[in-house]
Short mmCIF file of C-alpha atoms in Angstrom, two decimals:
data_model
loop_
_atom_site.label_atom_id
_atom_site.label_comp_id
_atom_site.label_asym_id
_atom_site.label_seq_id
_atom_site.Cartn_x
_atom_site.Cartn_y
_atom_site.Cartn_z
CA MET O 7 2.69 -7.86 -9.99
CA SER O 8 3.03 -4.92 -7.43
CA ARG O 9 0.95 -4.91 -4.32
CA ARG O 10 -0.04 -1.83 -5.18
CA SER O 11 -1.09 -2.38 -9.09
CA LEU O 12 -3.55 -0.35 -10.21
CA LEU O 13 -5.92 0.17 -13.85
CA ARG O 14 -3.32 -1.31 -16.17
CA ALA O 15 -6.28 -0.03 -18.80
CA PHE O 16 -9.26 2.14 -18.05
CA GLY O 17 -11.30 -1.26 -19.13
CA ALA O 18 -9.71 -3.60 -16.90
CA GLY O 19 -11.34 -2.54 -14.00
CA ALA O 20 -15.06 -1.26 -16.07
CA ALA O 21 -16.60 -2.85 -13.05
CA GLY O 22 -15.21 -1.77 -10.18
CA VAL O 23 -14.91 1.91 -11.76
CA THR O 24 -18.69 1.95 -13.35
CA LEU O 25 -20.64 1.00 -9.26
CA ALA O 26 -17.58 3.37 -7.66
CA GLY O 27 -17.84 5.97 -10.27
CA CYS O 28 -21.48 6.37 -10.58
CA GLY O 29 -22.99 5.26 -7.69
CA VAL O 30 -25.30 2.90 -8.37
CA PRO O 31 -27.89 2.78 -5.59
CA ALA O 32 -27.71 -0.76 -5.57
CA ALA O 33 -24.25 -0.84 -5.41
CA TYR O 34 -24.58 0.49 -1.61
CA VAL O 35 -24.63 -0.85 1.63
CA GLN O 36 -26.29 0.55 4.57
CA PRO O 37 -24.80 0.67 7.60
CA GLY O 38 -27.33 -1.36 9.49
CA ASP O 39 -27.12 -3.85 6.42
CA ARG O 40 -23.83 -4.40 7.08
CA ALA O 41 -23.06 -7.06 9.77
CA GLY O 42 -24.08 -10.70 9.69
CA ARG O 43 -24.14 -13.10 12.74
CA ASP O 44 -20.96 -13.50 14.44
CA ALA O 45 -20.37 -16.87 14.82
CA SER O 46 -17.06 -16.66 16.67
CA ALA O 47 -18.07 -17.95 19.91
CA SER O 48 -18.55 -20.99 18.80
CA ASP O 49 -16.62 -21.23 15.52
CA HIS O 50 -13.02 -19.99 16.67
CA SER O 51 -11.40 -19.75 12.68
CA LEU O 52 -11.06 -17.10 10.06
CA HIS O 53 -10.63 -17.00 6.84
CA PHE O 54 -7.35 -13.97 5.71
CA ALA O 55 -7.13 -13.61 2.04
CA ASN O 56 -4.09 -11.46 1.29
CA TRP O 57 -1.70 -10.52 -1.01
CA THR O 58 1.25 -13.11 -2.27
CA LEU O 59 4.85 -12.94 -0.43
CA TYR O 60 3.22 -10.27 2.96
CA ILE O 61 3.66 -12.40 6.01
CA ASP O 62 6.38 -13.86 8.03
CA THR O 63 7.33 -17.72 6.30
CA ASP O 64 9.54 -20.22 8.31
CA ASP O 65 13.09 -21.00 6.39
CA GLU O 66 12.98 -24.30 6.24
CA ASN O 67 9.35 -24.59 5.47
CA PRO O 68 7.70 -21.99 4.06
CA THR O 69 4.32 -23.31 4.65
CA LYS O 70 4.97 -22.51 7.97
CA ARG O 71 3.79 -19.24 9.26
CA PRO O 72 5.34 -18.43 12.62
CA THR O 73 3.36 -15.02 13.89
CA LEU O 74 0.40 -16.85 12.68
CA ASP O 75 1.18 -20.17 14.24
CA ALA O 76 1.65 -18.33 17.57
CA PHE O 77 -1.60 -16.67 17.32
CA SER O 78 -3.68 -19.73 16.42
CA LYS O 79 -1.61 -21.42 19.65
CA ARG O 80 -2.59 -18.80 21.71
CA THR O 81 -6.15 -17.57 21.21
CA GLY O 82 -7.12 -21.25 19.16
CA ILE O 83 -9.09 -19.75 16.24
CA SER O 84 -7.25 -21.49 13.49
CA VAL O 85 -6.47 -19.54 10.40
CA ALA O 86 -6.86 -20.74 6.23
CA TYR O 87 -5.09 -17.93 5.41
CA THR O 88 -5.04 -17.98 0.91
CA GLU O 89 -3.05 -15.71 -0.71
CA GLU O 90 -5.55 -14.94 -3.12
CA ILE O 91 -4.80 -11.56 -3.97
CA ASN O 92 -2.63 -10.43 -6.80
CA ASP O 93 -3.92 -7.18 -7.90
CA ASN O 94 -6.41 -4.78 -6.55
CA ASP O 95 -9.32 -5.11 -9.29
CA GLU O 96 -8.77 -8.20 -9.85
CA PHE O 97 -9.89 -9.01 -6.32
CA PHE O 98 -12.54 -6.83 -6.51
CA GLY O 99 -14.32 -8.31 -9.35
CA LYS O 100 -14.29 -11.86 -7.60
CA ILE O 101 -16.16 -10.46 -4.70
CA SER O 102 -17.89 -7.36 -5.57
CA PRO O 103 -21.00 -9.41 -6.97
CA SER O 104 -21.58 -10.75 -3.05
CA LEU O 105 -21.09 -7.16 -1.64
CA MET O 106 -23.61 -5.95 -3.93
CA ASN O 107 -26.16 -7.97 -3.38
CA HIS O 108 -25.67 -8.60 0.39
CA GLN O 109 -23.69 -12.51 0.60
CA GLN O 110 -21.21 -13.50 2.48
CA THR O 111 -17.50 -13.02 0.61
CA GLY O 112 -16.15 -15.91 2.84
CA ARG O 113 -13.80 -14.20 3.83
CA ASP O 114 -13.47 -12.23 7.35
CA LEU O 115 -10.30 -10.55 6.95
CA ILE O 116 -9.06 -8.44 3.19
CA VAL O 117 -5.80 -6.38 2.91
CA MET O 118 -6.42 -3.59 0.21
CA SER O 119 -4.12 -0.72 -1.08
CA ASP O 120 -5.12 2.53 -0.07
CA TRP O 121 -7.18 3.29 -3.17
CA MET O 122 -9.37 0.15 -3.31
CA SER O 123 -9.83 0.78 0.08
CA SER O 124 -11.72 3.88 -0.32
CA ARG O 125 -13.68 2.10 -2.77
CA PHE O 126 -14.71 -0.18 -0.10
CA VAL O 127 -15.63 2.57 2.73
CA ARG O 128 -17.30 4.38 0.00
CA LEU O 129 -19.28 2.23 -1.01
CA GLY O 130 -20.36 1.00 3.29
CA TRP O 131 -18.87 -2.69 2.18
CA VAL O 132 -17.35 -3.74 5.07
CA GLN O 133 -18.01 -3.25 8.75
CA GLU O 134 -16.77 -0.39 11.71
CA MET O 135 -14.28 -2.43 13.89
CA ASP O 136 -15.05 -2.68 17.75
CA ARG O 137 -11.91 -0.26 18.84
CA ALA O 138 -12.53 -0.97 22.64
CA LYS O 139 -11.45 -4.20 21.97
CA GLN O 140 -8.80 -3.74 20.07
CA PRO O 141 -6.64 -2.01 22.57
CA ASN O 142 -3.04 -2.61 21.00
CA VAL O 143 -4.43 -0.96 17.21
CA ALA O 144 -5.75 2.10 19.75
CA LYS O 145 -2.25 2.27 21.38
CA TYR O 146 0.27 1.71 19.10
CA LEU O 147 -1.06 2.35 15.90
CA ASP O 148 1.26 4.62 13.89
CA PRO O 149 -0.40 8.53 14.29
CA GLN O 150 0.54 9.15 10.79
CA LEU O 151 -1.56 7.28 9.42
CA ARG O 152 -4.46 7.54 12.26
CA SER O 153 -7.18 9.11 10.26
CA PRO O 154 -6.83 8.72 6.71
CA ALA O 155 -8.73 11.31 4.25
CA PHE O 156 -10.78 7.70 3.41
CA ASP O 157 -11.62 6.38 6.56
CA LYS O 158 -11.72 9.13 9.37
CA GLY O 159 -10.64 7.91 12.56
CA ARG O 160 -9.86 4.87 11.16
CA MET O 161 -12.48 2.43 12.07
CA HIS O 162 -13.03 0.79 8.97
CA SER O 163 -9.31 0.11 8.06
CA VAL O 164 -5.88 -1.05 9.94
CA PRO O 165 -2.96 -0.70 8.59
CA TRP O 166 -1.34 -4.49 7.57
CA GLN O 167 2.40 -2.68 6.21
CA SER O 168 2.90 0.50 5.00
CA GLY O 169 5.69 2.10 2.63
CA ILE O 170 6.78 4.97 1.07
CA THR O 171 7.25 5.97 -2.89
CA GLY O 172 10.38 7.67 -3.83
CA ILE O 173 13.49 7.47 -5.83
CA ALA O 174 15.26 5.14 -6.30
CA TYR O 175 18.61 5.54 -7.91
CA ASN O 176 22.25 4.19 -8.64
CA ARG O 177 24.43 6.91 -7.16
CA LYS O 178 27.99 5.17 -8.21
CA LYS O 179 26.99 4.73 -12.35
CA LEU O 180 24.67 8.44 -12.04
CA GLY O 181 27.80 10.11 -10.54
CA ARG O 182 26.17 12.28 -8.66
CA GLU O 183 23.28 12.44 -5.33
CA ILE O 184 19.54 13.18 -6.32
CA LYS O 185 17.35 15.09 -3.62
CA HIS O 186 15.01 17.03 -5.76
CA LEU O 187 13.10 15.39 -8.21
CA SER O 188 13.65 17.91 -11.11
CA ASP O 189 16.40 16.10 -11.24
CA LEU O 190 15.09 13.57 -12.37
CA TRP O 191 14.64 16.02 -15.80
CA ALA O 192 18.60 16.72 -16.44
CA ASP O 193 20.18 15.56 -19.10
CA ASP O 194 22.48 13.51 -17.82
CA LEU O 195 19.43 11.06 -17.75
CA SER O 196 17.51 11.47 -20.95
CA GLY O 197 16.15 7.95 -21.74
CA LYS O 198 17.35 5.86 -18.38
CA VAL O 199 14.28 7.53 -15.90
CA THR O 200 11.14 4.93 -15.38
CA LEU O 201 8.02 6.00 -14.13
CA LEU O 202 5.44 3.61 -12.29
CA SER O 203 2.52 3.34 -14.96
CA GLY O 204 0.03 3.41 -12.46
CA LEU O 205 -2.05 7.00 -11.70
CA ASP O 206 -2.61 6.45 -8.17
CA GLU O 207 1.19 5.03 -7.77
CA SER O 208 2.63 7.40 -10.28
CA LEU O 209 0.96 10.82 -8.85
CA ALA O 210 1.13 12.29 -5.41
CA LEU O 211 4.73 12.02 -5.85
CA LEU O 212 4.49 14.05 -8.84
CA MET O 213 2.69 16.51 -7.60
CA GLN O 214 4.77 16.61 -4.45
CA GLY O 215 7.75 17.53 -7.04
CA ASN O 216 5.30 20.80 -8.19
CA GLY O 217 5.20 21.70 -4.61
CA VAL O 218 1.43 20.45 -4.12
CA ASP O 219 0.42 19.73 -0.86
CA VAL O 220 -1.20 16.23 -2.11
CA THR O 221 -3.48 16.13 0.98
CA ARG O 222 -5.82 19.06 -0.81
CA TRP O 223 -4.67 18.88 -4.46
CA LYS O 224 -6.57 20.17 -6.99
CA ARG O 225 -7.53 19.62 -10.00
CA ASP O 226 -5.45 21.74 -12.19
CA ASP O 227 -2.68 19.84 -10.20
CA PHE O 228 -2.94 16.82 -12.34
CA TYR O 229 -3.41 18.80 -15.35
CA ASP O 230 0.51 20.22 -14.82
CA VAL O 231 1.58 16.58 -13.83
CA CYS O 232 0.17 15.88 -17.29
CA ASP O 233 1.72 18.50 -19.16
CA LEU O 234 4.93 18.05 -18.02
CA VAL O 235 4.85 14.03 -18.19
CA GLU O 236 3.43 14.19 -21.79
CA LYS O 237 6.73 17.30 -22.90
CA LEU O 238 9.40 14.30 -21.00
CA VAL O 239 7.60 11.13 -23.08
CA LYS O 240 8.10 13.14 -26.19
CA LYS O 241 11.48 14.73 -25.88
CA LYS O 242 12.02 10.32 -24.84
CA HIS O 243 13.44 11.41 -21.91
CA ILE O 244 11.43 8.93 -19.96
CA ARG O 245 12.48 5.44 -21.08
CA ARG O 246 8.89 3.64 -20.23
CA PHE O 247 6.49 3.29 -17.41
CA THR O 248 6.44 0.25 -15.20
CA GLY O 249 5.36 -1.65 -12.73
CA ASN O 250 7.39 -3.75 -10.39
CA ASP O 251 9.75 -4.11 -13.44
CA TYR O 252 11.40 -1.46 -12.77
CA ILE O 253 13.75 -3.32 -10.39
CA LYS O 254 15.49 -5.56 -13.42
CA ASP O 255 15.84 -1.71 -15.30
CA LEU O 256 17.72 -1.08 -12.33
CA SER O 257 19.39 -3.75 -11.71
CA THR O 258 20.68 -4.31 -14.75
CA GLY O 259 21.75 -0.26 -15.43
CA ASP O 260 19.09 -0.17 -18.28
CA VAL O 261 17.59 2.67 -15.80
CA LEU O 262 19.56 4.88 -13.74
CA ALA O 263 16.77 6.19 -11.33
CA CYS O 264 13.34 5.87 -11.11
CA GLN O 265 10.26 5.87 -8.86
CA ALA O 266 10.49 3.11 -6.74
CA TYR O 267 8.85 1.76 -3.64
CA SER O 268 10.59 1.51 -0.04
CA GLY O 269 9.66 -2.17 0.44
CA ASP O 270 11.75 -3.44 -2.86
CA ILE O 271 14.51 -1.51 -2.90
CA ILE O 272 15.66 -2.63 0.28
CA GLN O 273 15.09 -6.17 -1.13
CA LEU O 274 17.14 -4.77 -3.89
CA GLN O 275 19.80 -3.15 -1.30
CA ALA O 276 21.37 -7.06 -0.19
CA ASP O 277 22.31 -7.35 -3.55
CA ASN O 278 23.02 -4.10 -4.75
CA PRO O 279 24.22 -1.56 -2.57
CA GLU O 280 24.99 1.09 -5.05
CA ILE O 281 21.28 1.24 -5.12
CA GLU O 282 19.83 4.43 -3.02
CA PHE O 283 16.86 5.80 -1.40
CA VAL O 284 15.43 9.02 -1.20
CA VAL O 285 12.69 10.56 0.02
CA PRO O 286 12.86 14.36 -2.31
CA GLU O 287 13.37 17.46 -0.28
CA GLU O 288 9.71 17.99 -1.94
CA GLY O 289 8.17 15.21 -0.25
CA GLY O 290 8.05 11.32 -0.86
CA GLU O 291 4.21 9.83 -0.69
CA LEU O 292 3.07 7.62 2.68
CA TRP O 293 0.98 5.16 2.00
CA SER O 294 -0.85 1.82 3.62
CA GLU O 295 -2.22 -1.01 3.06
CA SER O 296 -5.21 -2.00 5.38
CA LEU O 297 -6.93 -4.88 6.62
CA MET O 298 -10.82 -4.86 6.81
CA ILE O 299 -13.23 -7.17 7.57
CA PRO O 300 -16.31 -7.48 4.83
CA ASN O 301 -19.62 -7.52 5.32
CA LEU O 302 -21.60 -10.08 6.69
CA ALA O 303 -18.26 -11.88 7.23
CA ARG O 304 -18.61 -15.07 9.47
CA HIS O 305 -16.42 -14.48 12.02
CA LYS O 306 -16.31 -10.68 13.36
CA ARG O 307 -14.72 -10.55 16.55
CA ASN O 308 -11.93 -13.07 15.84
CA ALA O 309 -10.61 -10.84 12.80
CA GLU O 310 -10.53 -8.34 15.47
CA LYS O 311 -8.74 -10.37 17.88
CA LEU O 312 -5.99 -11.18 14.84
CA ILE O 313 -5.63 -7.38 13.39
CA ASP O 314 -4.88 -6.37 17.20
CA TYR O 315 -2.45 -9.52 17.63
CA TYR O 316 -0.15 -8.25 14.94
CA TYR O 317 -0.65 -4.57 16.41
CA GLU O 318 1.67 -6.08 19.80
CA PRO O 319 5.20 -3.86 18.98
CA GLU O 320 6.63 -7.97 19.76
CA VAL O 321 4.90 -9.20 16.90
CA ALA O 322 4.51 -5.98 14.46
CA ALA O 323 8.52 -6.32 14.79
CA GLU O 324 8.48 -9.97 14.22
CA LEU O 325 6.64 -9.45 10.48
CA ALA O 326 8.31 -5.96 9.78
CA ALA O 327 11.62 -7.83 9.61
CA TRP O 328 10.72 -10.82 7.09
CA VAL O 329 8.59 -8.18 4.63
CA ASN O 330 11.11 -4.88 5.44
CA TYR O 331 8.22 -3.14 4.47
CA VAL O 332 7.12 0.50 6.70
CA CYS O 333 6.41 -0.94 10.44
CA PRO O 334 3.06 0.67 10.89
CA VAL O 335 3.76 0.33 15.10
CA PRO O 336 6.49 2.83 15.61
CA ALA O 337 6.93 0.70 18.70
CA ALA O 338 8.19 -2.50 17.36
CA GLN O 339 11.89 -0.23 16.57
CA GLU O 340 12.51 -1.11 20.05
CA VAL O 341 12.31 -4.76 19.67
CA LEU O 342 14.46 -4.70 16.58
CA ALA O 343 16.67 -2.67 18.24
CA SER O 344 17.25 -4.86 21.46
CA SER O 345 17.69 -8.07 19.26
CA LYS O 346 20.68 -10.17 20.07
CA ASP O 347 21.36 -10.81 15.83
CA LYS O 348 23.75 -7.95 14.64
CA GLU O 349 21.71 -7.98 11.43
CA THR O 350 17.93 -7.97 12.96
CA ALA O 351 19.67 -5.17 15.45
CA GLY O 352 20.27 -3.24 12.55
CA LEU O 353 16.86 -3.38 11.05
CA ALA O 354 15.58 -0.87 13.58
CA GLU O 355 17.90 1.79 12.07
CA ASP O 356 16.31 1.69 8.48
CA PRO O 357 14.60 5.00 7.94
CA LEU O 358 12.51 2.94 5.14
CA ILE O 359 10.94 0.70 7.70
CA PHE O 360 11.11 2.90 10.85
CA PRO O 361 11.00 6.39 9.24
CA ASP O 362 13.09 9.47 11.57
CA ASP O 363 11.59 12.65 11.92
CA ALA O 364 13.54 14.46 9.53
CA MET O 365 11.89 11.88 6.33
CA ARG O 366 8.35 11.55 8.14
CA LYS O 367 8.08 15.79 7.89
CA ARG O 368 8.60 15.30 4.21
CA LEU O 369 6.36 12.17 3.56
CA ALA O 370 2.23 12.43 3.70
CA SER O 371 -0.55 10.40 2.19
CA SER O 372 -2.30 11.78 -0.84
CA ARG O 373 -6.50 12.64 -1.07
CA ASP O 374 -8.26 10.04 -2.68
CA PHE O 375 -9.99 10.64 -6.38
CA THR O 376 -13.34 11.25 -6.61
CA PRO O 377 -15.22 8.75 -8.31
CA GLU O 378 -16.08 11.64 -11.10
CA GLU O 379 -12.10 12.66 -11.24
CA ARG O 380 -11.03 8.53 -11.09
CA THR O 381 -13.29 7.82 -14.52
CA GLU O 382 -11.77 11.17 -16.79
CA PHE O 383 -8.06 11.02 -15.12
CA SER O 384 -7.51 7.62 -14.86
CA LYS O 385 -8.48 8.35 -19.43
CA LYS O 386 -6.15 11.17 -19.23
CA TRP O 387 -3.40 9.55 -17.82
CA ASN O 388 -3.91 6.10 -19.20
CA SER O 389 -3.64 7.89 -23.02
CA ILE O 390 -0.14 9.24 -21.89
CA VAL O 391 1.67 6.16 -20.49
CA GLY O 392 0.11 4.09 -23.40
CA LEU O 393 -2.18 1.76 -21.57
#
């Protein structure tokens, strides 16, 4: 299951869409009602809920997590780390009853994708962090990720990892280079292209291919994309719409080009160097999955310490070397470059982990849907992709 997976069907996230879309008054939590009694000073622990395979593990003992273990040793704070997030909507459904009813979730830190983070911030379900106690975040957070539309100033969220949505293709089998999104619509790729099925995952890149500034896209831009994709579907140019299973299609050669995530392709290239990842000339989407502290968390200060710890360049470098997504701490690049291990040092030169200036100029983070847009657009998009 993709870490960025979205509603697979409109009804799958019905509870979340209803709350966020209709603005149920009882769901919103006022700023003064978000903080609980912080037990951090006397209770040196915290509960961290994350996605699977999203933290470094020991090669010989997968139950050990070196960076997390080092944090506990340094601070004396024990971390109950659970890999309980498999889908944004599923996890939303799990903890939303507590949050809307002003109850503790039992978790001090959670990680959500941009579009879901937006929902939590809009509903007032996460607490503002004390940046004065997070000097590493203040100093080292990637400038391109500092102020997303859903959380101006990044006071309620901090990127755990980031990534790029672009195009992956088998250059050897295709026999040519791909530079533009429109290259996917060429006749020699008919029936050999896949797009991502999720609205949030797919839309920005398709809009960028139409020359749209995704930081301020309009309603007509969405329907222009729908018109294009519908025509391609009718022509059977698009083989199918996928989640992370595009990886298998690309590996077997059933698909020659597809929408893809940068972190997945780094892993795939280790076994198949013929696979290439490109950010189209028109642009690619830069996204992140962010750490947030839920309302009434019992260990807010401990959670803030953990977040700041992962923004130390040395720690961020260790994590980046394992997960291979875009590192939200650019200063970690120099740390990896100085490694005596050749393979590790080589990661510092990978633009899919540390985008260079030329690539960064083509990256943008899309604005989120309004609640009303999400209801309308999800219905339209899902009718096209067959969800």
